[in-house]
XYZ file of C-alpha atoms in Angstrom:
659
model
C 100.240 83.468 69.247
C 99.978 85.083 72.260
C 98.470 83.230 75.221
C 97.852 86.007 78.128
C 97.047 88.991 78.516
C 98.215 91.090 81.311
C 98.482 94.405 82.787
C 100.392 97.029 81.158
C 102.382 99.884 82.708
C 99.843 102.979 83.067
C 100.929 106.329 82.700
C 98.929 107.500 85.165
C 99.448 106.914 88.707
C 96.490 104.287 89.961
C 94.377 105.000 93.291
C 94.853 100.993 93.675
C 98.342 98.634 94.744
C 100.642 98.218 92.013
C 100.790 94.855 90.215
C 104.737 94.249 91.603
C 103.920 93.548 95.021
C 100.650 92.732 96.175
C 100.716 90.974 101.985
C 101.318 87.907 102.812
C 98.744 84.944 102.884
C 99.698 80.845 103.103
C 98.693 78.698 100.279
C 101.566 78.683 97.304
C 104.689 80.583 99.987
C 107.632 82.015 98.586
C 110.439 80.371 100.091
C 112.617 83.966 102.158
C 115.708 82.944 104.005
C 115.583 83.741 107.525
C 119.484 84.204 107.671
C 120.250 87.835 108.404
C 122.331 89.862 106.130
C 125.553 90.775 108.176
C 126.706 94.199 106.905
C 130.368 95.768 107.884
C 130.154 97.784 110.992
C 131.880 101.587 109.115
C 128.570 101.103 107.028
C 126.661 104.585 107.360
C 122.845 103.686 107.633
C 120.627 104.490 104.846
C 117.051 105.935 106.049
C 115.337 104.684 103.091
C 112.915 101.366 101.619
C 115.470 98.057 101.877
C 115.740 96.777 98.629
C 117.865 93.678 97.771
C 121.374 95.181 95.810
C 120.298 94.089 92.030
C 121.399 90.720 91.563
C 124.502 89.772 87.772
C 122.458 89.989 84.712
C 122.716 86.107 83.134
C 122.344 85.380 79.390
C 120.613 82.210 79.721
C 116.503 82.597 79.668
C 115.497 83.823 83.031
C 112.649 81.100 84.858
C 110.881 81.795 87.115
C 110.458 79.404 90.084
C 107.688 78.639 92.022
C 107.655 76.709 94.989
C 105.280 73.519 95.415
C 102.052 73.511 97.051
C 102.379 72.325 100.279
C 99.456 71.532 99.998
C 99.622 69.070 96.971
C 100.751 65.427 97.094
C 104.037 65.010 95.298
C 102.789 62.461 92.724
C 98.978 63.744 91.588
C 96.763 60.663 90.524
C 94.723 62.426 87.587
C 91.260 60.822 86.446
C 92.294 60.609 83.292
C 95.370 58.697 81.555
C 98.820 60.279 81.534
C 98.273 61.175 77.270
C 94.645 60.786 76.427
C 93.390 64.007 75.117
C 90.686 65.623 77.025
C 88.797 68.816 77.210
C 89.862 72.298 78.541
C 87.833 72.428 80.824
C 88.483 69.791 82.380
C 92.339 70.611 82.345
C 91.492 73.882 84.574
C 89.315 71.587 86.815
C 92.813 69.188 87.149
C 94.955 72.497 87.791
C 92.595 73.622 90.269
C 93.033 70.190 91.802
C 96.766 70.323 91.200
C 96.424 73.412 93.540
C 94.857 71.780 96.226
C 91.510 73.247 95.458
C 88.577 72.046 97.467
C 85.772 73.921 97.518
C 84.588 76.678 94.445
C 81.820 79.211 94.258
C 80.197 78.937 91.126
C 77.385 80.305 89.336
C 76.530 78.683 85.880
C 75.729 79.790 82.439
C 76.099 79.393 78.483
C 79.734 80.436 78.557
C 80.847 78.302 82.045
C 78.635 75.517 81.021
C 81.747 73.401 79.644
C 83.412 74.321 83.768
C 81.406 72.788 85.261
C 80.446 69.449 83.584
C 83.378 69.247 84.606
C 83.570 70.532 87.872
C 80.811 67.194 87.996
C 83.142 65.148 87.352
C 85.661 66.062 90.294
C 85.799 64.364 93.301
C 87.837 66.793 95.304
C 86.121 69.722 95.094
C 82.892 71.195 96.410
C 80.883 73.560 94.642
C 79.158 76.062 96.745
C 76.393 77.644 94.559
C 75.571 80.868 95.404
C 72.258 82.611 94.074
C 74.370 85.657 92.193
C 77.703 85.786 91.170
C 78.434 88.818 93.826
C 77.702 86.519 96.701
C 79.658 84.070 94.838
C 82.846 86.372 94.767
C 82.352 87.945 98.038
C 81.886 83.789 99.283
C 85.511 82.979 98.087
C 86.580 85.756 99.800
C 85.186 85.652 103.472
C 86.738 82.101 102.688
C 89.858 83.415 101.858
C 90.111 85.636 105.156
C 88.827 83.435 107.372
C 91.547 80.525 106.389
C 94.651 82.229 104.736
C 93.831 79.732 101.780
C 93.022 81.375 97.582
C 89.265 81.203 97.787
C 88.350 80.326 94.031
C 85.041 81.863 92.111
C 83.702 81.357 88.836
C 80.793 82.679 86.976
C 79.768 83.115 82.635
C 80.763 85.710 80.695
C 78.936 89.675 80.471
C 77.017 89.837 82.918
C 78.058 87.400 84.642
C 81.912 88.358 84.885
C 80.886 91.947 85.780
C 78.957 90.606 88.720
C 82.181 89.963 89.840
C 83.602 93.582 90.194
C 82.813 94.499 93.137
C 84.249 91.936 94.934
C 88.014 91.551 92.763
C 87.816 95.501 93.775
C 86.938 94.653 97.206
C 89.922 91.786 97.909
C 92.833 94.485 96.214
C 91.654 96.695 98.282
C 92.022 94.959 101.594
C 94.951 92.316 99.893
C 92.899 88.735 99.691
C 94.122 86.310 97.759
C 91.095 85.148 94.981
C 91.710 83.659 91.789
C 88.311 84.147 89.999
C 87.490 82.083 86.485
C 85.216 83.910 83.962
C 83.834 82.135 81.129
C 83.698 84.344 77.738
C 82.730 83.886 74.118
C 84.555 81.620 71.757
C 87.869 83.678 70.070
C 86.250 84.022 66.584
C 83.397 86.043 68.187
C 85.551 88.172 70.079
C 85.043 91.771 69.978
C 81.704 91.158 68.084
C 79.309 92.381 70.633
C 78.670 88.862 70.647
C 76.099 87.903 73.373
C 76.720 88.307 76.752
C 80.327 89.347 75.782
C 82.452 91.935 77.712
C 85.932 92.629 77.599
C 86.403 91.554 81.560
C 90.146 91.629 81.335
C 90.463 95.478 80.530
C 87.272 96.083 82.891
C 89.138 95.066 85.595
C 92.414 95.592 84.803
C 93.036 98.151 86.990
C 91.285 96.441 89.820
C 93.346 92.536 89.905
C 97.042 92.307 91.163
C 97.146 90.223 87.182
C 94.332 88.380 84.843
C 94.399 86.660 82.066
C 93.283 86.249 78.978
C 93.659 82.196 77.784
C 94.180 82.402 74.227
C 95.876 78.321 73.598
C 94.586 75.465 75.530
C 97.861 74.283 76.316
C 98.211 77.308 78.816
C 96.317 76.071 80.948
C 98.061 74.529 83.002
C 101.171 77.196 83.376
C 97.890 80.258 83.803
C 96.193 78.501 86.924
C 99.991 77.502 88.610
C 100.864 81.168 88.026
C 97.541 82.619 89.048
C 97.766 80.966 92.006
C 101.120 82.190 92.798
C 100.662 85.858 92.142
C 97.112 86.116 93.839
C 99.412 84.356 97.405
C 102.532 85.663 96.837
C 103.646 89.190 97.833
C 100.964 91.876 98.791
C 98.117 88.998 98.033
C 95.528 89.614 95.910
C 92.992 88.987 93.602
C 93.898 87.453 89.670
C 90.958 86.750 86.864
C 91.117 83.565 84.345
C 89.110 84.522 81.031
C 88.428 81.399 78.979
C 86.762 81.422 75.970
C 83.831 78.844 75.641
C 85.813 77.073 72.521
C 89.093 77.180 74.297
C 86.983 74.904 77.324
C 85.972 72.671 74.221
C 89.063 72.359 72.882
C 90.888 68.521 73.251
C 94.381 68.425 74.352
C 96.754 66.651 76.545
C 97.812 69.377 79.106
C 101.575 69.072 79.792
C 101.649 70.061 83.550
C 105.158 70.714 84.224
C 105.443 73.779 82.534
C 108.002 76.581 83.538
C 106.464 79.987 84.536
C 107.087 83.375 83.325
C 107.129 84.977 86.196
C 110.753 85.849 86.849
C 110.334 89.918 86.645
C 108.046 89.500 89.575
C 109.813 87.750 91.762
C 112.861 89.033 91.464
C 111.018 92.458 92.665
C 109.300 90.909 95.497
C 110.916 91.762 98.555
C 114.201 90.136 99.962
C 115.213 90.150 103.482
C 115.901 92.559 105.587
C 118.955 94.627 106.319
C 120.202 93.887 110.169
C 121.370 97.398 110.298
C 117.737 98.275 109.688
C 117.021 95.478 112.510
C 119.094 96.874 114.613
C 117.900 100.824 113.865
C 114.655 100.390 114.703
C 115.410 98.322 118.186
C 117.713 101.777 118.738
C 114.639 103.926 117.926
C 112.511 101.998 120.737
C 115.470 101.988 123.514
C 115.681 105.601 122.821
C 112.283 106.212 123.094
C 109.474 106.995 126.474
C 106.170 107.156 124.744
C 106.149 104.146 121.590
C 103.153 102.327 120.016
C 102.018 99.690 117.664
C 100.568 100.895 114.949
C 99.029 97.713 113.520
C 97.303 96.270 110.131
C 95.878 93.948 107.405
C 99.406 92.744 106.765
C 100.078 91.838 110.164
C 97.701 88.709 110.149
C 99.728 86.218 109.577
C 102.843 87.437 112.056
C 100.515 87.430 115.016
C 102.503 85.004 116.831
C 105.867 86.973 115.898
C 103.703 89.654 116.953
C 102.606 89.081 120.222
C 106.351 87.644 121.003
C 107.795 91.182 120.118
C 105.143 92.445 122.549
C 105.515 91.120 124.780
C 109.889 91.404 124.849
C 109.541 95.257 124.397
C 105.704 95.736 127.090
C 105.169 98.491 123.378
C 100.883 98.951 123.756
C 99.123 97.793 120.030
C 97.046 100.368 117.970
C 94.771 98.086 115.803
C 93.815 98.593 112.180
C 89.667 97.768 110.968
C 91.816 95.062 108.989
C 93.588 94.626 111.661
C 91.961 93.256 114.807
C 92.649 89.624 115.659
C 96.847 89.963 115.037
C 97.180 91.397 118.802
C 94.075 90.152 121.148
C 91.740 92.960 121.600
C 91.203 91.559 125.797
C 95.004 91.317 126.169
C 96.219 94.403 128.811
C 98.417 95.987 126.026
C 95.805 96.472 123.070
C 94.159 99.901 122.908
C 91.481 97.950 120.542
C 91.199 100.246 116.922
C 92.250 103.411 116.454
C 91.439 106.085 113.718
C 87.929 107.809 112.487
C 85.654 105.327 115.013
C 89.069 104.537 116.914
C 88.935 104.293 120.847
C 89.726 107.884 122.463
C 92.592 106.005 123.737
C 94.584 104.330 121.187
C 94.046 107.690 119.276
C 95.281 109.223 121.968
C 98.920 107.152 122.394
C 99.254 107.853 118.484
C 99.120 111.564 118.741
C 100.982 112.402 121.942
C 103.277 108.721 121.285
C 107.490 109.592 119.919
C 107.672 106.594 117.969
C 105.224 104.916 116.120
C 106.126 101.344 114.679
C 103.101 101.196 111.539
C 103.629 97.241 110.470
C 101.324 96.007 107.822
C 99.727 98.940 107.361
C 98.781 101.558 104.826
C 97.939 105.138 106.730
C 94.680 104.722 105.052
C 92.724 107.969 105.211
C 89.738 107.013 108.029
C 92.280 105.887 110.175
C 94.612 109.081 109.964
C 92.541 111.617 109.249
C 93.971 114.948 109.420
C 97.580 113.146 107.638
C 100.081 116.161 108.431
C 98.582 115.947 112.310
C 98.999 112.362 112.627
C 101.500 110.976 114.784
C 103.437 114.331 114.141
C 105.457 113.753 117.275
C 106.828 110.629 116.841
C 109.827 109.312 114.796
C 107.857 106.630 111.966
C 108.736 103.411 111.064
C 106.903 101.884 108.468
C 107.685 98.079 107.394
C 104.975 96.671 104.714
C 105.850 94.330 102.013
C 104.777 96.582 99.170
C 106.148 99.368 98.167
C 104.354 101.082 97.087
C 103.018 101.845 100.067
C 106.161 103.306 101.662
C 105.605 107.357 101.580
C 102.909 107.518 99.432
C 100.504 109.164 102.564
C 102.949 109.459 105.065
C 107.193 109.751 105.087
C 108.315 107.282 107.245
C 112.161 108.003 108.820
C 112.863 104.619 108.030
C 110.899 101.989 106.246
C 112.086 98.415 105.646
C 110.204 96.575 102.505
C 109.617 93.190 103.878
C 107.936 90.398 104.719
C 106.362 91.523 107.405
C 106.643 88.003 109.759
C 110.184 87.968 108.183
C 111.265 91.220 109.601
C 109.549 90.578 113.386
C 111.470 87.362 113.988
C 114.710 89.240 113.236
C 113.721 91.728 115.715
C 112.604 89.532 118.147
C 115.916 86.949 117.145
C 117.766 90.454 117.705
C 115.786 91.856 121.080
C 116.402 87.904 122.892
C 120.124 87.811 122.606
C 120.652 91.874 123.990
C 117.856 90.633 126.945
C 117.721 92.957 129.434
C 120.832 94.912 128.445
C 118.448 96.740 126.749
C 116.564 97.512 130.252
C 113.122 98.877 128.683
C 110.473 100.130 131.289
C 107.781 102.041 129.534
C 105.467 101.224 132.595
C 105.055 105.148 132.811
C 103.485 105.404 129.393
C 101.390 102.045 129.676
C 100.073 103.920 133.361
C 98.842 106.726 131.331
C 97.427 105.149 128.997
C 95.523 102.967 131.562
C 94.696 106.398 133.046
C 92.648 107.267 129.631
C 90.961 103.878 129.101
C 89.294 104.972 132.744
C 88.759 107.939 131.754
C 87.430 107.575 128.032
C 85.691 103.375 128.182
C 83.697 102.427 125.267
C 79.853 103.333 125.976
C 76.913 103.726 125.005
C 73.504 104.901 126.863
C 69.998 102.975 127.681
C 66.687 103.947 126.919
C 64.164 101.937 128.237
C 63.504 98.615 127.208
C 64.980 99.603 123.338
C 68.411 97.399 122.402
C 71.261 99.256 122.310
C 73.254 98.282 119.715
C 76.320 97.899 120.984
C 74.615 96.153 123.774
C 73.389 93.008 121.610
C 77.169 92.606 120.230
C 78.290 93.184 123.634
C 76.112 89.992 125.291
C 76.784 88.088 121.742
C 80.340 88.218 122.884
C 80.245 87.269 126.214
C 77.755 84.123 125.205
C 80.665 82.866 122.109
C 83.056 84.195 125.388
C 84.843 85.809 122.110
C 85.437 83.141 120.110
C 83.542 83.086 116.858
C 84.622 84.177 113.751
C 81.982 87.300 112.497
C 81.432 88.884 108.892
C 79.791 92.168 108.586
C 78.042 94.562 105.968
C 79.256 98.188 106.011
C 77.555 100.669 108.420
C 77.109 101.530 111.910
C 77.065 97.512 112.537
C 80.006 97.015 111.233
C 82.082 99.571 113.340
C 79.939 98.425 116.569
C 80.856 95.260 115.394
C 84.691 96.040 115.625
C 84.387 97.696 118.332
C 82.315 95.894 121.309
C 83.545 92.096 120.047
C 86.860 91.190 121.542
C 88.948 88.766 118.926
C 91.148 86.702 120.707
C 93.160 86.401 117.483
C 93.233 86.710 113.256
C 90.846 85.905 110.896
C 87.446 85.776 113.234
C 86.603 89.307 111.631
C 85.657 89.102 107.845
C 84.640 92.770 107.263
C 84.423 95.519 103.738
C 87.368 97.543 104.782
C 88.942 99.540 102.016
C 85.836 99.560 98.867
C 83.217 99.775 102.125
C 80.930 97.140 100.137
C 77.208 96.775 101.473
C 75.450 92.876 101.017
C 79.015 91.552 102.079
C 78.955 90.142 105.759
C 76.002 87.179 104.410
C 77.846 85.356 101.572
C 81.400 86.107 103.695
C 79.984 84.117 106.308
C 79.327 80.996 104.252
C 82.897 81.570 102.819
C 84.317 81.147 106.311
C 81.342 78.427 107.576
C 82.491 76.081 104.434
C 86.541 77.098 105.768
C 85.899 76.036 108.928
C 83.266 74.134 109.717
C 83.271 73.544 113.551
C 83.370 77.357 114.292
C 80.627 79.769 115.131
C 79.987 81.866 112.127
C 77.953 84.747 112.847
C 76.976 87.670 110.357
C 76.246 91.084 112.407
C 74.313 92.706 109.781
C 72.452 95.813 109.684
C 68.875 95.740 107.114
C 70.520 97.571 104.274
C 73.414 95.791 104.219
C 71.545 92.570 104.210
C 69.210 93.120 101.767
C 71.552 93.451 99.036
C 72.341 89.918 99.236
C 69.629 88.472 101.267
C 69.134 85.795 98.636
C 72.194 84.178 99.495
C 69.404 82.816 102.365
C 68.859 79.668 99.609
C 72.214 79.418 99.483
C 73.027 78.813 103.357
C 69.510 76.690 103.652
C 70.634 74.089 100.488
C 74.257 73.702 102.055
C 72.682 73.208 105.521
C 75.242 75.840 106.940
C 75.611 76.464 110.763
C 75.332 80.467 109.745
C 74.207 82.858 112.487
C 72.368 86.395 111.115
C 72.451 88.988 114.129
C 70.766 91.265 112.359
C 70.387 95.079 113.743
C 67.324 96.441 111.869
C 66.406 100.635 112.471
C 64.810 100.613 109.373
C 67.367 103.116 108.071
C 70.603 103.284 106.278
C 71.816 104.115 109.300
C 75.720 105.531 108.443
C 74.375 107.949 106.257
C 71.838 109.020 108.956
C 74.406 110.024 111.769
C 76.578 111.886 109.155
C 72.566 114.032 108.354
C 72.336 114.476 112.386
C 75.678 115.954 112.342
C 76.459 117.785 109.160
C 73.333 117.572 107.469
C 70.799 119.371 109.986
C 68.722 115.939 109.871
C 67.848 116.289 107.066
C 66.400 112.859 105.142
C 67.383 112.276 101.916
C 66.475 108.986 100.656
C 67.964 107.373 104.024
C 64.776 105.552 105.369
C 64.623 101.598 104.425
C 61.002 101.043 105.384
C 57.866 101.934 104.306
C 56.764 105.345 104.330
C 53.082 105.163 104.428
C 53.445 102.143 107.650
C 56.676 103.718 109.384
C 55.474 102.180 112.990
C 55.736 99.119 111.027
C 58.884 96.963 109.849
C 59.290 96.966 106.375
C 60.431 94.632 104.944
C 59.712 91.566 107.504
C 63.263 90.070 107.344
C 61.167 87.023 109.820
C 59.589 86.387 105.855
C 62.707 85.985 104.216
C 63.802 83.533 106.212
C 60.398 81.508 106.098
C 60.550 81.729 102.282
C 63.974 80.234 102.784
C 62.681 77.650 105.470
C 65.351 78.782 108.068
C 64.347 79.494 111.712
C 64.477 83.200 112.793
C 62.905 85.438 116.160
C 62.784 89.149 116.451
C 63.421 90.458 119.416
C 62.335 94.323 120.517
C 62.963 94.458 124.249
C 66.646 94.665 126.029
C 65.477 92.376 128.538
C 64.629 89.554 126.044
C 67.647 89.667 124.259
C 69.894 87.774 125.610
C 68.056 84.976 125.828
C 67.021 84.995 122.474
C 70.629 85.280 121.830
C 71.116 82.042 123.407
C 68.966 80.450 121.451
C 70.253 81.435 117.872
C 73.458 80.639 119.821
C 71.868 76.998 120.672
C 69.737 76.624 116.992
C 71.160 73.464 114.815
C 71.798 74.452 112.082
C 71.034 78.543 110.126
C 69.413 80.756 112.222
C 68.080 84.278 111.534
C 67.649 87.052 114.828
C 65.781 90.218 113.974
C 66.805 92.503 116.345
C 65.025 95.774 116.029
C 67.684 99.050 117.954
C 67.052 102.736 117.562
C 68.242 104.570 114.429
C 69.065 107.853 116.864
C 72.297 105.990 117.802
C 75.519 107.172 116.491
C 78.752 105.037 116.657
C 81.281 106.869 118.899
C 84.005 108.019 119.247
C 84.216 109.625 116.002
C 86.792 112.161 114.147
C 85.246 113.468 111.138
C 86.676 112.964 107.766
C 90.023 114.752 107.128
C 90.193 115.685 110.997
C 92.674 115.322 114.120
C 92.719 113.690 116.905
C 91.736 117.581 119.078
C 88.403 116.703 116.700
C 87.021 114.110 118.288
C 83.201 113.737 119.440
C 82.620 111.620 122.636
C 78.952 112.477 123.006
C 75.372 113.296 121.115
C 73.003 111.127 119.039
C 70.157 111.466 116.571
C 68.196 112.388 119.761
C 69.971 115.737 120.016
C 70.607 118.819 116.657
C 73.795 119.958 115.697
């Protein structure tokens, strides 16, 4: 009997990344050689995607080799005797242990009850119990984003499984390594519309990198091993394992060293880039007058190499929302974020550039705006681990399909060998951009004692010295957190980028606090996003996680209100979140949510009292909620309207004006 159902090829193009090549993470890592292939001098340059030459076909059966997990001991000590039969659920839990899993986010139900019973028998895996399955998968994402390791969540069948859908889609779009395990009705009942049955493999087929329906208990060790390798290799993403209840209950003796069948997938993983292409990038740089780096989430694991590259070249860096922290924001060569709500100077730099180095990015519409006008004067070099992204939205002049870490190491090595021979000097370009920074700085206005939301984040940045791990929901507060907090390193910034899932911030902060127990973790949230997963306050209290929540409360869906102000003559269409019969009162009272979960809290309404209130939040041991009341008229600026170009940038105005 077939043991796994996987994603077939689809006849229609998918809006999601391909299963074949999903950005680097760290856990089960693919060992890629950094011995760059030499090419003959007479070989002409091919400006195209660099894919390795096909190897001669072998008549032997292909078995993919997966490197051992570096966190797993060479000799794993099982609590069972080698030939002792145990339940499928125990095999599953031990398979997780063998992958180095120490934390899971699991909510029990009838179809996953056996898995939870097995978890109680594990001495190494801690379950952080969420209060909703969506909270569980967002917490697993927060864990993965903050640590770089694969996050694990578990849910029951039916509604438990479907509650994972938003998290799976979010992880796919933002390239986050997740293994989601769901219980399923017994095999004999699949397809009978049994109680709490949903075909979750079919439901999630287009929003997972891969998924499995386990039909043989003996396949569990192989499937779990494959799932972790798939989730963390190539371009990371979510993998789902659906386990019927009778499989969980069935007794078996596991075989742990089963070969895995991923030869096709492994063969399509990017190889080392050709040295001739790396040399061509250096030639482009030496010919350029106004080069700009455009870096994204694909660079989070190559921050050190990126910094060295900038040190060697002196090229300024503009970051996407997902790439914040890959290059330190306080650095003088940082242009901060580009795109719809990016800085004027970052967007100016891209618009005026003659060379755009696009590293670990996908030319998302919120970055490019009008695609034809984006970097229209520049030669474009695109390096990405996913071949499906190259040329998808913007055609590059030179493209390399490779791990950006490997590519940057190769480029840096060549630059170091050339030394001063290159004579790179972009000082005039940097001065031009410096003038733009002075002319168009990020700014905000103050109205009496009302608290500008930007100021609240600026104060938080100052009091934490830019070292906190920040999670957010989605909306205005998210953009202000991206603009005003100065991230010093990668994995400090946790946000739902591609999907834009409200309710992400609080559970993501839970995952970050579990992954980094010694870090300062702050959820900068909006009242609309916060209330979507407010039940996770209970998890924070029970687990005693030191999560700080700074709530920018404007009683509205702020970003939608901003669009209403700008494009719909300020006509309010269900964007007021307070009580219409008592508009002057704060509703709901967020402090009472905190009180119900025994979490200390406070409210601040005056600018003069803000710094002291934030300081108290940070100094209070354990969790804390600070309700910061801000005006709803504030707009996130700069703003390039959707589909617009740099020339359309808006830098003035708010909801106090009419348009």
